[in-house]
C-alpha positions as a Python dict, from the first residue, in 0.01 Angstrom:
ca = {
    (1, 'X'): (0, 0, 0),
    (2, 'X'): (-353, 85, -58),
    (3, 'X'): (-653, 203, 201),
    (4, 'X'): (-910, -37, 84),
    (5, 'X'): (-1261, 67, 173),
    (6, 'X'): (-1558, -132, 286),
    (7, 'X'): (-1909, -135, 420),
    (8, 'X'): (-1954, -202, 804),
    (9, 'X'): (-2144, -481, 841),
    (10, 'X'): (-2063, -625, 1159),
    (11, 'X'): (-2357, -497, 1423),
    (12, 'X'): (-2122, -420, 1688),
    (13, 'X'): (-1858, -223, 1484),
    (14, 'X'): (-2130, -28, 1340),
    (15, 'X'): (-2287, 50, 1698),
    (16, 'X'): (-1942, 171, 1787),
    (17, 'X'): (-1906, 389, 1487),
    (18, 'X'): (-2246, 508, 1484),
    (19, 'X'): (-2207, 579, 1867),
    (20, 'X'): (-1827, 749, 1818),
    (21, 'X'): (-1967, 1005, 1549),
    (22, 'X'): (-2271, 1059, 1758),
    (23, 'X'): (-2062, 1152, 2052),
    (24, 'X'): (-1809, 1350, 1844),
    (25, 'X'): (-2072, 1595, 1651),
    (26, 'X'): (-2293, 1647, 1991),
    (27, 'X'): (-1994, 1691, 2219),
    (28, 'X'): (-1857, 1979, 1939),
    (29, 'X'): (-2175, 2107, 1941),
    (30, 'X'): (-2242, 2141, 2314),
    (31, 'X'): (-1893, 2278, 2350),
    (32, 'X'): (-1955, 2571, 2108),
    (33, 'X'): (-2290, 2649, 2255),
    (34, 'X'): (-2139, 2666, 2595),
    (35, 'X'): (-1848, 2897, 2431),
    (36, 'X'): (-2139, 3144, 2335),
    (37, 'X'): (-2152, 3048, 1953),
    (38, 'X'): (-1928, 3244, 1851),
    (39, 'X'): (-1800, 3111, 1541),
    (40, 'X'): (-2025, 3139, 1180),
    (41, 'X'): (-2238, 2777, 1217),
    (42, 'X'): (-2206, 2770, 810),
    (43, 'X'): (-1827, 2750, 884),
    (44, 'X'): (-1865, 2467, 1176),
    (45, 'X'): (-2096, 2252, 937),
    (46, 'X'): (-1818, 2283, 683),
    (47, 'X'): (-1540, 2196, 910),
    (48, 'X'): (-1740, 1923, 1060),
    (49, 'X'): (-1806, 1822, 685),
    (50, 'X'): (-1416, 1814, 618),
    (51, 'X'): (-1366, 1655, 905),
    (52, 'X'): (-1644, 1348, 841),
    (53, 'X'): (-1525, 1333, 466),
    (54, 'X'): (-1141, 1273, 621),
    (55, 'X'): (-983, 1585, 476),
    (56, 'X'): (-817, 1662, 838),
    (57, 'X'): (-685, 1295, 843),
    (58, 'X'): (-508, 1251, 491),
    (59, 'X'): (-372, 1622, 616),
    (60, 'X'): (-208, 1543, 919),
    (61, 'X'): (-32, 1210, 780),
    (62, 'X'): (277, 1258, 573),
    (63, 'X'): (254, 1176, 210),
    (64, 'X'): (537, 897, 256),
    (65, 'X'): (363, 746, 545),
    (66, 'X'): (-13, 750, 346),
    (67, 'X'): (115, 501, 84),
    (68, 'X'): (133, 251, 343),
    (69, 'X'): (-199, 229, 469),
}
C-alpha cells in the first residue's frame, strides 16, 4: 500500500490538529523549562523538527509493516 497525503480541509479535523500540535510543542516546552533547560534549545528545535516532519514515526514502524499504510 501507499500513505496518500492530503490537505485538511474539514474545520473540525483541522481544529483538532491545530489544537494536538499546539498542546504537544507547549507541553514539551513547559516540561523542559520546569527541568531547568538543560538540554542545547538548537538541539530541541531540531528534534521537535524531526519529530513534526515524521522522522520518529517512519522510525519506529517496521519496514514490512510501512508498505501497508
Amino acid at each position: 500500500g501507499m500513505l496518500v497525503e492530503r490537505a485538511v480541509t474539514d474545520s473540525w479535523e483541522r481544529q483538532v490538529v491545530a489544537s494536538f500540535y499546539a498542546h504537544a510543542l507547549s507541553g514539551t516546552i513547559v516540561e523542559w523549562a520546569r527541568a531547568g533547560m538543560p538540554q542545547d534549545p538548537e538541539q530541541a528545535v531540531e528534534i521537535i523538527r524531526r519529530l513534526f516532519h515524521g522522522e520518529y514515526f517512519w522510525k519506529s514502524i517496521p519496514a514490512s509493516d510501512a508498505d501497508s499504510l
